[in-house]
Coordinates of C-alpha atoms and ligand atoms in Angstrom, one line a residue:
X770 CA 60.9 91.0 146.3
X771 CA 64.1 90.2 148.1
X772 CA 64.5 86.9 150.0
X773 CA 66.4 86.1 153.1
X774 CA 67.6 82.7 154.3
X775 CA 70.0 81.7 157.0
X776 CA 71.1 78.9 159.3
X777 CA 73.0 78.6 162.5
X778 CA 73.5 75.2 164.2
X779 CA 75.4 72.0 163.8
X780 CA 74.7 70.9 160.2
X781 CA 76.5 72.0 157.1
X782 CA 74.9 75.3 156.4
X783 CA 75.6 75.6 152.7
X784 CA 73.1 73.2 151.3
X785 CA 70.4 74.5 153.6
X786 CA 71.0 78.2 152.6
X787 CA 71.5 77.6 148.9
X788 CA 68.4 75.4 148.6
X789 CA 66.6 78.0 150.7
X790 CA 67.5 80.6 148.1
X791 CA 66.1 78.4 145.4
X792 CA 62.9 78.1 147.3
X793 CA 62.6 81.8 147.5
X794 CA 63.2 82.3 143.7
X795 CA 59.4 82.5 143.1
X796 CA 59.6 86.0 144.8
X797 CA 61.5 87.4 141.8
X798 CA 65.1 88.7 142.1
X799 CA 68.0 89.9 140.1
X800 CA 71.0 88.9 142.2
X801 CA 72.0 86.4 144.8
X802 CA 74.6 86.1 147.5
X803 CA 75.7 84.0 150.4
X804 CA 78.1 84.4 153.4
X805 CA 79.5 81.3 155.0
X806 CA 81.4 81.3 158.3
X807 CA 83.8 78.4 158.7
X808 CA 84.7 79.1 162.4
X809 CA 87.5 81.6 161.5
X810 CA 86.7 83.5 158.4
X811 CA 83.6 84.8 156.7
X812 CA 83.5 83.9 153.0
X813 CA 81.4 86.1 150.8
X814 CA 80.1 85.0 147.4
X815 CA 77.6 87.1 145.4
X816 CA 76.6 87.9 141.9
X817 CA 74.1 89.5 139.6
X818 CA 71.9 86.8 138.1
X819 CA 70.4 83.6 139.4
X820 CA 71.2 81.3 142.3
X821 CA 72.6 78.9 139.7
X822 CA 75.1 81.6 138.8
X823 CA 76.0 81.9 142.5
X824 CA 76.6 78.2 142.6
X825 CA 79.1 78.4 139.8
X826 CA 81.1 80.8 142.0
X827 CA 80.8 78.7 145.2
X828 CA 81.7 75.5 143.2
X829 CA 85.1 77.0 142.3
X830 CA 86.3 77.0 145.9
X831 CA 85.2 74.6 148.6
X832 CA 86.1 77.2 151.2
X833 CA 83.1 79.2 150.2
X834 CA 80.8 76.3 151.2
X835 CA 82.3 75.4 154.6
X836 CA 80.8 76.0 158.0
X837 CA 77.7 75.6 160.1
X838 CA 76.6 79.2 159.9
X839 CA 75.5 80.9 156.7
X840 CA 73.2 83.7 155.5
X841 CA 71.9 84.1 152.0
X842 CA 69.9 86.6 150.0
X843 CA 68.1 87.0 146.7
X844 CA 68.0 90.7 145.8
X845 CA 65.3 92.6 144.1
X846 CA 67.0 95.9 143.5
X847 CA 65.6 99.1 145.0
X848 CA 68.7 101.3 145.6
X849 CA 71.4 100.8 143.1
X850 CA 71.2 98.8 139.9
X851 CA 71.5 95.0 140.0
X852 CA 75.2 94.2 139.9
X853 CA 77.7 92.1 141.9
X854 CA 78.7 94.9 144.3
X855 CA 75.2 95.9 145.2
X856 CA 74.2 92.3 145.8
X857 CA 73.9 91.2 149.5
X858 CA 75.2 90.2 152.0
X859 CA 77.1 93.4 152.9
X860 CA 80.0 93.7 155.3
X861 CA 80.6 96.6 157.7
X862 CA 83.8 98.5 157.3
X863 CA 85.4 96.6 160.2
X864 CA 84.7 93.4 158.4
X865 CA 83.1 92.0 161.5
X866 CA 79.5 92.4 160.8
X867 CA 77.5 91.1 157.9
X868 CA 73.9 91.9 156.9
X869 CA 71.2 90.8 154.5
X870 CA 68.2 93.1 154.2
X871 CA 64.8 93.3 152.5
X872 CA 63.0 96.6 152.3
X873 CA 63.9 100.2 151.8
X874 CA 65.7 102.5 154.3
X875 CA 64.2 105.9 153.3
X876 CA 66.7 108.1 155.2
X877 CA 69.8 106.2 154.1
X878 CA 71.2 109.2 152.4
X879 CA 71.2 111.3 155.5
X880 CA 72.7 108.5 157.6
X881 CA 75.3 107.8 154.9
X882 CA 76.5 111.4 154.8
X883 CA 77.0 111.3 158.6
X884 CA 78.9 108.1 158.4
X885 CA 81.1 109.4 155.6
X886 CA 82.0 112.3 157.8
X887 CA 83.2 109.8 160.4
X888 CA 85.4 108.1 157.9
X889 CA 83.2 105.2 156.7
X890 CA 83.8 104.1 153.1
X891 CA 81.0 102.6 150.9
X892 CA 81.6 100.2 148.1
X893 CA 78.0 99.8 146.9
X894 CA 75.1 102.2 146.2
X895 CA 72.8 100.3 148.6
X896 CA 70.9 101.4 151.6
X897 CA 71.8 98.1 153.2
X898 CA 75.6 98.9 153.4
X899 CA 74.6 102.1 155.2
X900 CA 72.6 100.1 157.7
X901 CA 75.4 97.6 158.5
X902 CA 77.8 100.4 159.0
X903 CA 75.3 102.3 161.2
X904 CA 75.1 99.2 163.4
X905 CA 78.9 99.0 163.5
X906 CA 79.1 102.7 164.5
X907 CA 76.5 102.3 167.3
X908 CA 78.2 99.2 168.6
X909 CA 81.5 101.0 168.8
X910 CA 80.1 104.2 170.2
X911 CA 77.9 102.6 172.8
X912 CA 80.2 99.7 173.6
X913 CA 77.2 97.4 173.5
X914 CA 76.5 93.9 172.3
X915 CA 75.2 93.1 168.8
X916 CA 71.5 92.8 169.7
X917 CA 71.5 96.2 171.4
X918 CA 73.5 97.8 168.6
X919 CA 71.0 96.5 166.0
X920 CA 68.1 97.7 168.1
X921 CA 69.5 101.2 168.6
X922 CA 70.5 101.5 165.0
X923 CA 67.0 100.6 163.9
X924 CA 65.5 103.3 166.1
X925 CA 67.3 105.8 163.8
X926 CA 66.0 104.2 160.6
X927 CA 62.9 105.3 158.6
X928 CA 61.5 102.8 156.2
X929 CA 60.8 99.1 156.0
X930 CA 63.1 96.2 156.7
X931 CA 63.6 92.6 157.4
X932 CA 67.2 91.9 158.4
X933 CA 69.5 89.2 159.5
X934 CA 72.8 90.2 161.1
X935 CA 75.8 88.1 162.0
X936 CA 78.9 89.2 164.0
X937 CA 82.0 87.1 163.7
X938 CA 83.1 88.1 167.2
X939 CA 79.9 86.4 168.6
X940 CA 79.6 83.4 166.3
X941 CA 76.9 81.5 168.2
X942 CA 74.2 84.1 167.5
X943 CA 72.1 85.8 164.8
X944 CA 70.0 88.9 165.2
X945 CA 66.9 89.4 163.1
X946 CA 64.4 92.2 163.0
X947 CA 61.4 93.3 161.0
X948 CA 59.3 96.3 160.1
X949 CA 57.1 96.0 157.1
X950 CA 58.9 93.0 155.5
X951 CA 58.3 89.5 156.8
X952 CA 60.8 87.3 158.6
X953 CA 60.3 83.8 160.1
X954 CA 62.5 81.9 162.5
X955 CA 62.6 78.1 162.4
X956 CA 63.3 76.6 165.8
X957 CA 65.3 73.3 165.9
X958 CA 65.2 70.7 168.6
X959 CA 66.6 71.7 172.0
X960 CA 67.7 75.0 170.6
X961 CA 70.6 73.3 168.8
X962 CA 69.9 74.9 165.5
X963 CA 67.9 77.8 164.1
X964 CA 66.8 78.9 160.6
X965 CA 65.7 82.3 159.4
X966 CA 63.9 83.1 156.2
X967 CA 61.5 85.5 154.5
X968 CA 58.9 82.7 154.7
X969 CA 59.0 79.2 156.0
X970 CA 59.7 77.5 152.7
X971 CA 63.5 77.3 153.1
X972 CA 63.2 75.3 156.4
X973 CA 59.9 73.4 156.2
X974 CA 61.6 70.0 155.9
X975 CA 63.8 70.6 159.0
X976 CA 61.3 72.0 161.5
X977 CA 57.6 72.7 161.7
X978 CA 58.1 75.0 164.7
X979 CA 58.2 78.7 163.6
X980 CA 58.1 82.1 165.1
X981 CA 56.9 84.9 162.8
X982 CA 58.2 88.3 164.0
X983 CA 55.7 91.1 164.1
X984 CA 56.6 94.7 163.0
X985 CA 59.1 96.5 165.2
X986 CA 60.3 93.3 166.8
X987 CA 63.9 92.1 167.1
X988 CA 65.0 88.6 168.0
X989 CA 68.4 87.6 169.4
X990 CA 68.9 83.9 168.5
X991 CA 71.6 82.0 170.5
X992 CA 72.5 78.4 169.7
X993 CA 72.1 76.3 172.8
X994 CA 70.2 79.0 174.6
X995 CA 67.1 80.1 172.7
X996 CA 65.4 83.1 171.3
X997 CA 64.7 86.5 173.0
X998 CA 62.3 88.8 171.3
X999 CA 61.9 92.5 172.1
X1000 CA 60.1 95.5 170.8
X1001 CA 62.6 97.8 169.0
X1002 CA 61.2 101.1 170.1
X1003 CA 60.3 100.6 173.8
X1004 CA 62.7 97.7 174.6
X1005 CA 59.9 95.6 176.2
X1006 CA 60.2 91.8 176.0
X1007 CA 57.7 89.9 173.9
X1008 CA 56.5 86.4 174.6
X1009 CA 57.6 84.2 171.8
X1010 CA 54.8 82.5 170.1
X1011 CA 56.0 79.3 168.4
X1012 CA 53.5 78.2 165.7
X1013 CA 53.1 74.7 164.2
X1014 CA 53.4 75.0 160.5
X1015 CA 50.6 73.2 158.7
X1016 CA 51.1 74.5 155.2
X1017 CA 52.9 72.7 152.4
X1018 CA 55.7 74.3 150.3
X1019 CA 53.6 75.6 147.5
X1020 CA 51.1 77.2 149.9
X1021 CA 53.9 79.0 151.7
X1022 CA 55.3 80.4 148.4
X1023 CA 52.0 81.9 147.6
X1024 CA 51.7 83.3 151.1
X1025 CA 48.7 81.0 151.7
X1026 CA 46.8 82.2 148.7
X1027 CA 45.7 79.8 146.0
X1028 CA 47.3 81.8 143.2
X1029 CA 50.0 84.5 142.8
X1030 CA 47.4 86.8 141.2
X1031 CA 45.2 86.7 144.3
X1032 CA 48.3 87.2 146.5
X1033 CA 49.3 90.2 144.4
X1034 CA 45.7 91.7 144.5
X1035 CA 46.0 91.5 148.3
X1036 CA 49.5 93.0 148.3
X1037 CA 48.2 96.3 146.9
X1038 CA 47.8 98.2 150.1
X1039 CA 51.5 97.5 150.9
X1040 CA 52.6 98.0 147.3
X1041 CA 50.8 101.4 147.0
X1042 CA 52.4 102.5 150.4
X1043 CA 55.8 101.3 149.2
X1044 CA 55.3 103.4 146.0
X1045 CA 54.8 106.7 147.9
X1046 CA 57.1 105.7 150.8
X1047 CA 59.9 108.3 151.1
X1048 CA 58.3 110.4 148.3
X1049 CA 55.4 112.0 150.3
X1050 CA 57.1 113.8 153.1
X1051 CA 54.1 114.2 155.3
X1052 CA 55.7 116.5 157.9
X1053 CA 57.0 118.9 155.4
X1054 CA 53.8 118.6 153.2
X1055 CA 55.8 118.0 150.0
X1056 CA 56.5 115.4 147.4
X1057 CA 60.1 114.6 147.0
X1058 CA 61.1 112.9 143.8
X1059 CA 64.7 113.5 142.8
X1060 CA 64.0 112.3 139.2
X1061 CA 61.5 115.2 138.8
X1062 CA 63.4 117.7 141.0
X1063 CA 66.5 117.2 138.9
X1064 CA 64.6 117.9 135.7
X1065 CA 62.1 120.4 137.0
X1066 CA 62.5 123.2 134.5
X1067 CA 62.1 120.7 131.7
X1068 CA 58.9 119.4 133.2
X1069 CA 57.5 122.8 133.9
X1070 CA 58.3 124.1 130.4
X1071 CA 57.2 121.0 128.5
X1072 CA 54.8 121.6 125.6
X1073 CA 53.2 118.3 126.2
X1074 CA 53.7 114.8 127.7
X1075 CA 53.4 111.8 125.4
X1076 CA 52.8 108.5 127.3
X1077 CA 53.8 105.3 125.6
X1078 CA 53.1 101.8 126.9
X1079 CA 51.3 98.5 126.2
X1080 CA 48.4 96.6 127.7
X1081 CA 47.7 97.3 131.3
X1082 CA 50.5 99.9 131.5
X1083 CA 48.8 101.7 128.6
X1084 CA 45.6 101.8 130.7
X1085 CA 47.6 103.3 133.6
X1086 CA 48.9 105.8 131.1
X1087 CA 45.3 106.8 130.2
X1088 CA 44.6 107.5 133.8
X1089 CA 47.8 109.5 133.7
X1090 CA 46.4 111.6 130.9
X1091 CA 43.4 112.6 133.2
X1092 CA 45.8 113.2 136.1
X1093 CA 48.3 115.4 134.3
X1094 CA 45.6 117.4 132.5
X1095 CA 43.4 117.9 135.6
X1096 CA 46.0 118.4 138.3
X1097 CA 48.9 120.0 136.4
X1098 CA 47.2 121.4 133.2
X1099 CA 49.8 119.8 130.9
X1100 CA 48.5 118.5 127.6
X1101 CA 48.9 114.7 127.3
X1102 CA 48.8 112.1 124.5
X1103 CA 48.7 108.5 125.3
X1104 CA 50.0 106.1 122.6
X1105 CA 50.3 102.4 122.1
X1106 CA 54.0 101.9 121.9
X1107 CA 53.5 99.5 119.0
X1108 CA 51.7 102.1 117.0
X1109 CA 53.8 105.0 118.0
X1110 CA 57.1 103.4 116.9
X1111 CA 55.8 102.7 113.4
X1112 CA 54.2 106.1 112.8
X1113 CA 56.2 109.1 111.9
X1114 CA 55.3 110.9 115.1
X1115 CA 55.8 114.6 115.5
X1116 CA 58.1 115.0 118.5
X1117 CA 60.0 118.0 119.5
X1118 CA 62.7 118.7 122.1
X1119 CA 60.1 120.3 124.3
X1120 CA 58.1 117.1 124.6
X1121 CA 58.5 114.7 127.4
X1122 CA 57.9 111.1 126.7
X1123 CA 56.8 108.9 129.7
X1124 CA 57.3 105.2 129.1
X1125 CA 55.4 102.9 131.5
X1126 CA 56.3 99.3 131.9
X1127 CA 56.0 96.8 134.7
X1128 CA 58.7 94.5 133.4
X1129 CA 60.8 97.2 131.8
X1130 CA 61.5 94.8 128.9
X1131 CA 58.5 95.2 126.6
X1132 CA 60.0 95.3 123.1
X1133 CA 57.5 97.8 121.6
X1134 CA 57.9 100.2 124.5
X1135 CA 61.7 100.0 124.3
X1136 CA 61.6 100.7 120.6
X1137 CA 59.2 103.7 121.1
X1138 CA 61.7 105.1 123.7
X1139 CA 64.6 104.8 121.2
X1140 CA 62.6 106.5 118.5
X1141 CA 61.6 109.4 120.9
X1142 CA 65.2 109.8 122.0
X1143 CA 66.4 109.9 118.4
X1144 CA 64.0 112.8 117.8
X1145 CA 65.5 114.7 120.8
X1146 CA 62.7 114.1 123.4
X1147 CA 63.4 113.7 127.1
X1148 CA 62.3 110.2 128.1
X1149 CA 61.2 109.4 131.6
X1150 CA 60.5 105.8 132.6
X1151 CA 58.0 104.4 135.1
X1152 CA 59.1 100.8 135.7
X1153 CA 58.8 98.2 138.4
X1154 CA 61.9 96.1 137.6
X1155 CA 65.0 97.9 138.7
X1156 CA 67.8 97.9 136.3
X1157 CA 65.5 96.6 133.5
X1158 CA 66.2 97.6 129.8
X1159 CA 63.7 100.4 129.9
X1160 CA 64.9 101.7 133.2
X1161 CA 68.4 101.9 131.7
X1162 CA 67.4 103.3 128.3
X1163 CA 65.4 106.3 129.7
X1164 CA 67.0 109.6 130.7
X1165 CA 65.4 109.5 134.1
X1166 CA 62.5 107.8 135.9
X1167 CA 60.8 106.5 139.0
X1168 CA 60.4 103.0 140.1
X1169 CA 57.0 101.8 141.3
X1170 CA 58.4 99.5 144.1
X1171 CA 55.5 97.1 143.7
X1172 CA 57.7 94.1 144.3
X1173 CA 57.8 91.2 141.8
X1174 CA 54.6 90.5 139.9
X1175 CA 54.5 86.8 139.1
X1176 CA 50.9 86.4 137.9
X1177 CA 50.7 87.1 134.2
X1178 CA 47.7 89.4 134.7
X1179 CA 48.9 92.7 136.0
X1180 CA 47.2 93.9 139.2
X1181 CA 49.5 95.6 141.6
X1182 CA 51.6 97.0 138.8
X1183 CA 48.6 98.9 137.5
X1184 CA 47.7 100.5 140.9
X1185 CA 51.3 101.4 141.7
X1186 CA 51.9 102.9 138.2
X1187 CA 48.8 105.1 138.8
X1188 CA 50.3 106.0 142.2
X1189 CA 53.5 107.2 140.7
X1190 CA 51.7 109.1 138.0
X1191 CA 49.5 110.7 140.7
X1192 CA 52.6 111.8 142.6
X1193 CA 54.2 113.4 139.5
X1194 CA 51.0 115.1 138.5
X1195 CA 50.4 116.5 142.0
X1196 CA 54.0 117.7 142.3
X1197 CA 53.9 119.4 138.9
X1198 CA 50.5 120.9 139.6
X1199 CA 51.8 122.4 142.8
X1200 CA 55.1 123.6 141.2
X1201 CA 53.1 125.2 138.4
X1202 CA 50.7 126.9 140.9
X1203 CA 47.7 125.0 139.4
X1204 CA 47.1 123.5 142.8
X1205 CA 46.9 125.8 145.8
X1206 CA 48.8 124.7 149.0
X1207 CA 45.6 123.7 150.8
X1208 CA 44.3 121.8 147.7
X1209 CA 47.7 120.0 147.4
X1210 CA 47.7 119.1 151.1
X1211 CA 44.3 117.7 150.8
X1212 CA 45.3 115.5 147.9
X1213 CA 48.3 114.3 149.8
X1214 CA 46.3 113.4 152.8
X1215 CA 43.6 111.6 150.7
X1216 CA 46.2 109.7 148.7
X1217 CA 47.7 108.3 152.0
X1218 CA 44.3 107.0 152.9
X1219 CA 44.1 104.8 149.8
X1220 CA 46.1 101.8 151.2
X1221 CA 43.7 101.4 154.1
X1222 CA 40.7 101.9 151.8
X1223 CA 42.0 99.2 149.5
X1224 CA 42.4 96.9 152.5
X1225 CA 38.8 97.5 153.5
X1226 CA 37.6 97.0 149.9
X1227 CA 39.3 93.7 149.7
X1228 CA 36.9 92.5 152.4
X1229 CA 34.1 92.5 149.8
X1230 CA 35.6 89.3 148.3
X1231 CA 32.6 87.1 149.2
X1232 CA 30.2 89.6 147.5
X1233 CA 32.3 89.7 144.4
X1234 CA 32.6 85.9 144.5
X1235 CA 28.8 85.7 144.5
X1236 CA 28.5 88.1 141.5
X1237 CA 31.1 86.0 139.7
X1238 CA 29.0 82.8 140.3
X1239 CA 26.0 84.5 138.7
X1240 CA 27.8 85.8 135.6
X1241 CA 30.6 83.2 135.1
X1242 CA 28.8 81.6 132.1
X1243 CA 28.3 84.9 130.2
X1244 CA 29.9 84.9 126.7
X1245 CA 30.2 88.7 126.4
X1246 CA 30.5 91.4 128.9
X1247 CA 30.6 95.2 128.7
X1248 CA 32.5 97.5 131.0
X1249 CA 31.6 101.2 131.1
X1250 CA 33.2 104.2 132.8
X1251 CA 33.7 107.9 132.3
X1252 CA 36.5 110.3 132.9
X1253 CA 39.1 108.9 135.2
X1254 CA 37.3 105.6 135.2
X1255 CA 37.1 105.1 131.5
X1256 CA 40.6 103.5 131.6
X1257 CA 39.4 101.3 134.5
X1258 CA 36.6 100.0 132.3
X1259 CA 39.2 99.1 129.7
X1260 CA 41.4 97.4 132.3
X1261 CA 38.4 95.5 133.8
X1262 CA 37.6 94.1 130.4
X1263 CA 41.2 93.2 129.7
X1264 CA 41.5 91.3 133.1
X1265 CA 38.4 89.3 132.3
X1266 CA 39.5 88.4 128.8
X1267 CA 43.0 87.5 129.8
X1268 CA 42.3 84.9 132.5
X1269 CA 38.7 83.7 131.9
X1270 CA 38.8 83.9 128.0
X1271 CA 35.3 85.5 128.1
X1272 CA 34.9 88.2 125.5
X1273 CA 34.7 91.7 127.1
X1274 CA 34.8 95.2 125.9
X1275 CA 35.5 98.4 127.8
X1276 CA 33.9 101.7 126.6
X1277 CA 33.4 105.2 127.7
X1278 CA 29.9 105.1 129.1
X1279 CA 28.5 107.7 126.6
X1280 CA 29.9 105.9 123.6
X1281 CA 27.6 103.0 124.3
X1282 CA 24.9 104.7 122.3
X1283 CA 27.2 104.7 119.2
X1284 CA 27.2 100.9 118.8
X1285 CA 27.5 98.6 121.8
X1286 CA 24.0 99.3 122.8
X1287 CA 22.9 97.0 120.0
X1288 CA 24.4 94.1 121.8
X1289 CA 22.5 94.6 125.0
X1290 CA 19.9 91.9 126.0
X1291 CA 19.0 90.0 129.1
X1292 CA 22.1 87.8 128.7
X1293 CA 24.6 90.7 128.7
X1294 CA 26.2 91.6 132.1
X1295 CA 27.3 95.2 132.1
X1296 CA 29.7 96.5 134.7
X1297 CA 29.4 100.2 135.2
X1298 CA 31.5 102.5 137.3
X1299 CA 29.2 105.1 138.8
X1300 CA 31.0 106.9 141.6
X1301 CA 29.5 110.0 143.1
X1302 CA 31.8 112.5 141.4
X1303 CA 32.7 112.7 137.8
X1304 CA 29.5 112.8 135.6
X1305 CA 27.5 110.8 138.1
X1306 CA 24.1 111.9 136.7
X1307 CA 25.2 111.1 133.1
X1308 CA 26.3 107.6 134.1
X1309 CA 22.9 107.1 135.9
X1310 CA 21.2 108.0 132.6
X1311 CA 23.4 105.4 130.8
X1312 CA 22.4 102.8 133.4
X1313 CA 18.7 103.6 132.8
X1314 CA 19.2 103.1 129.1
X1315 CA 20.7 99.7 129.7
X1316 CA 18.0 98.7 132.1
X1317 CA 15.3 99.6 129.6
X1318 CA 16.9 97.1 127.2
X1319 CA 16.9 94.3 129.9
X1320 CA 20.7 94.4 130.4
X1321 CA 22.1 93.1 133.7
X1322 CA 23.8 95.9 135.7
X1323 CA 26.6 95.4 138.1
X1324 CA 27.5 98.9 139.4
X1325 CA 30.4 100.2 141.3
X1326 CA 29.2 103.1 143.4
X1327 CA 30.4 105.3 146.3
X1328 CA 29.5 104.3 149.8
X1329 CA 26.0 105.7 150.7
X1330 CA 24.7 105.8 147.1
X1331 CA 21.0 105.4 146.9
X1332 CA 20.1 106.3 143.3
X1333 CA 22.0 103.6 141.4
X1334 CA 21.1 101.0 144.1
X1335 CA 17.5 101.3 143.0
X1336 CA 18.2 100.4 139.4
X1337 CA 21.2 98.1 139.4
X1338 CA 21.0 94.3 139.8
X1339 CA 24.1 94.3 142.0
X1340 CA 26.0 97.1 143.6
X1341 CA 29.6 97.2 144.9
X1342 CA 30.5 100.1 147.2
X1343 CA 33.9 101.8 147.3
X1344 CA 35.0 104.3 149.9
X1345 CA 34.9 108.0 149.3
X1346 CA 38.0 109.6 147.8
X1347 CA 39.1 112.4 145.4
X1348 CA 37.8 111.7 141.9
X1349 CA 41.4 111.6 140.7
X1350 CA 42.2 108.6 142.9
X1351 CA 39.0 106.6 142.3
X1352 CA 40.8 104.3 139.7
X1353 CA 42.9 103.0 142.6
X1354 CA 39.7 101.7 144.2
X1355 CA 37.3 101.0 141.4
X1356 CA 39.8 98.6 139.8
X1357 CA 39.9 96.3 142.8
X1358 CA 36.5 94.7 142.5
X1359 CA 37.2 94.1 138.7
X1360 CA 40.4 92.3 139.6
X1361 CA 38.7 90.1 142.1
X1362 CA 35.8 89.5 139.8
X1363 CA 38.0 88.3 136.9
X1364 CA 40.0 86.2 139.4
X1365 CA 36.9 84.4 140.8
X1366 CA 35.3 83.8 137.4
X1367 CA 38.6 82.3 136.1
X1368 CA 38.8 80.0 139.1
X1369 CA 35.2 79.0 138.7
X1370 CA 35.8 78.2 135.1
X1371 CA 38.9 76.2 136.1
X1372 CA 41.3 78.3 134.0
X1373 CA 45.0 78.6 134.6
X1374 CA 44.9 81.9 136.5
X1375 CA 48.6 82.6 136.9
X1376 CA 49.6 81.5 133.4
X1377 CA 46.8 82.1 131.0
X1378 CA 47.1 80.5 127.6
X1379 CA 49.1 82.3 124.9
X1380 CA 50.2 85.1 127.2
X1381 CA 53.7 85.9 128.5
X1382 CA 54.6 88.0 131.5
X1383 CA 57.2 89.9 129.6
X1384 CA 56.6 90.5 125.9
X1385 CA 60.2 90.9 124.6
X1386 CA 59.3 90.4 120.9
X1387 CA 57.2 92.7 118.9
Ligands
LIG1382 C1 47.9 92.6 131.3 C2 49.3 92.6 131.1 C3 49.9 93.1 129.9 C4 51.0 94.0 130.1 C5 51.7 94.4 128.8 C6 52.8 95.4 129.1 O1 47.5 92.1 132.5 O2 50.0 92.1 132.0 O3 48.9 93.7 129.1 O4 50.5 95.1 130.8 O5 52.3 93.3 128.2 O6 53.8 94.9 129.9 P1 54.8 95.8 130.7 O7 54.1 96.6 131.7 O8 55.8 94.9 131.4 O9 55.5 96.7 129.7

């Protein structure tokens, strides 16, 4: 996730901004940049890489560090690969305005085309450079001040943003605004200085007085005068609410959560929304994905799809198998990348290989891609990290836009991967005529309800915590699911193993009779997904079989279920949705459960023993 930090006041800004960027490093980033204003000139330094790489550049020339005004940025690429040019800050064509931006401007392409017609030139591939030039254009056309120009420009923008804008012709002010991405303002004594940042960590030692902008708010910050906040859309003034910060640095970095994993679990409503943002065009009732549109005949004529991945991404791939087969009627095989690469797989030029990877760096997945390419297959990547090795090695692909995942146990990566796969399957299903227009529309509407449903589901935390307290000392657990939810059973078991070190197995519910049933006794907790669609009655029979062998049953059911409630020891309810989307909901209680058990057992939740976030060796 990108990070913003800035300072305007009387102190040397450079150390504040550069240390602020270091404080934001935990958010994950691929490039860094800083603009320093020395009273006459704006000096821009930016680079792909780490803040320490940026410091090498600024150390070469003291001019780059001078001044009492500075804004800095750590970039997590969304539009345009990570490189020096795409790094922020970005100047407007006039060279007067400079912007740092977090988020995604969905309609940047349309705005860019319009600006190009008016003679604007773009150096980078970013949506941010489009935004700063739009602000310049509005300022010129309307003859207004910076604050008004930013406000008017933002009314034309679709997407999400947190921005900080500086205008060298008005050097005692900064303008910041937010929609969907956070921004905090640190208020110095007597309005002599101000700080801006994505969270309060960059300025916590300078001031404890902070204003957190709400969505669709814009603040004009003037040194010596103060802060005025307005609503972007209706121009109404907002009473500024200065809060007293009570959190320490570490708590701020984790957004107030105790662990990154918990923060990331709670980020899922936003992450899922960001995944389909700009891809589901609700008004037109279509899914727009240029990576699919550009290769449509290939997808429509593919003999089969082969999905390659590892770990949690492999589980997402298994959900993908059900999605593609059910919604688009395309045959699918899902392969562990590590096995696939060492077999002698039969691949033809009519196969499409989809490689799924959060990090985009997993060595086995990368090798599987190279093998598939060497055999002539078209390879499509589903990655989270923009510009990663897998994103570069594949012919085409879609990013998940989940934002950086820091906790070693994957959570939001899984649900956003499934979201991307759902979009592709729906799009292909519609293009192939497998899904009628009304059926397709219904799926689209239902998918857009998922973020709110996940939000609601996260409220069951206390119930899951209680269940965790009952079963935390178990030595073996079984996870069962069928159909779309069989992969969720595998994922639930993996999450528990990874962070609590309790042995757990995931199985298709019906397979239980072919072995695992022998393990069942009164000490064995069995987590069963029994949602109302998808073989409900069959799963109920499986539950009866477990019960008659004294196993303890924790069932995930659909709201309003009565049958399973009578048999199970504990029941967790999920909201109603299409069967195809149930994995996006059923996985949430399992994530919370593993988290709470690991915390109760005093394990290192974010960095479990022996595991690495990115497995770059085979
Ligand atoms: C599980 C987990 C791992 C990864 C696997 C693949 O919580 O994080 O199983 O899913 O190492 O990693 P990526 O998706 O980065 O290729």
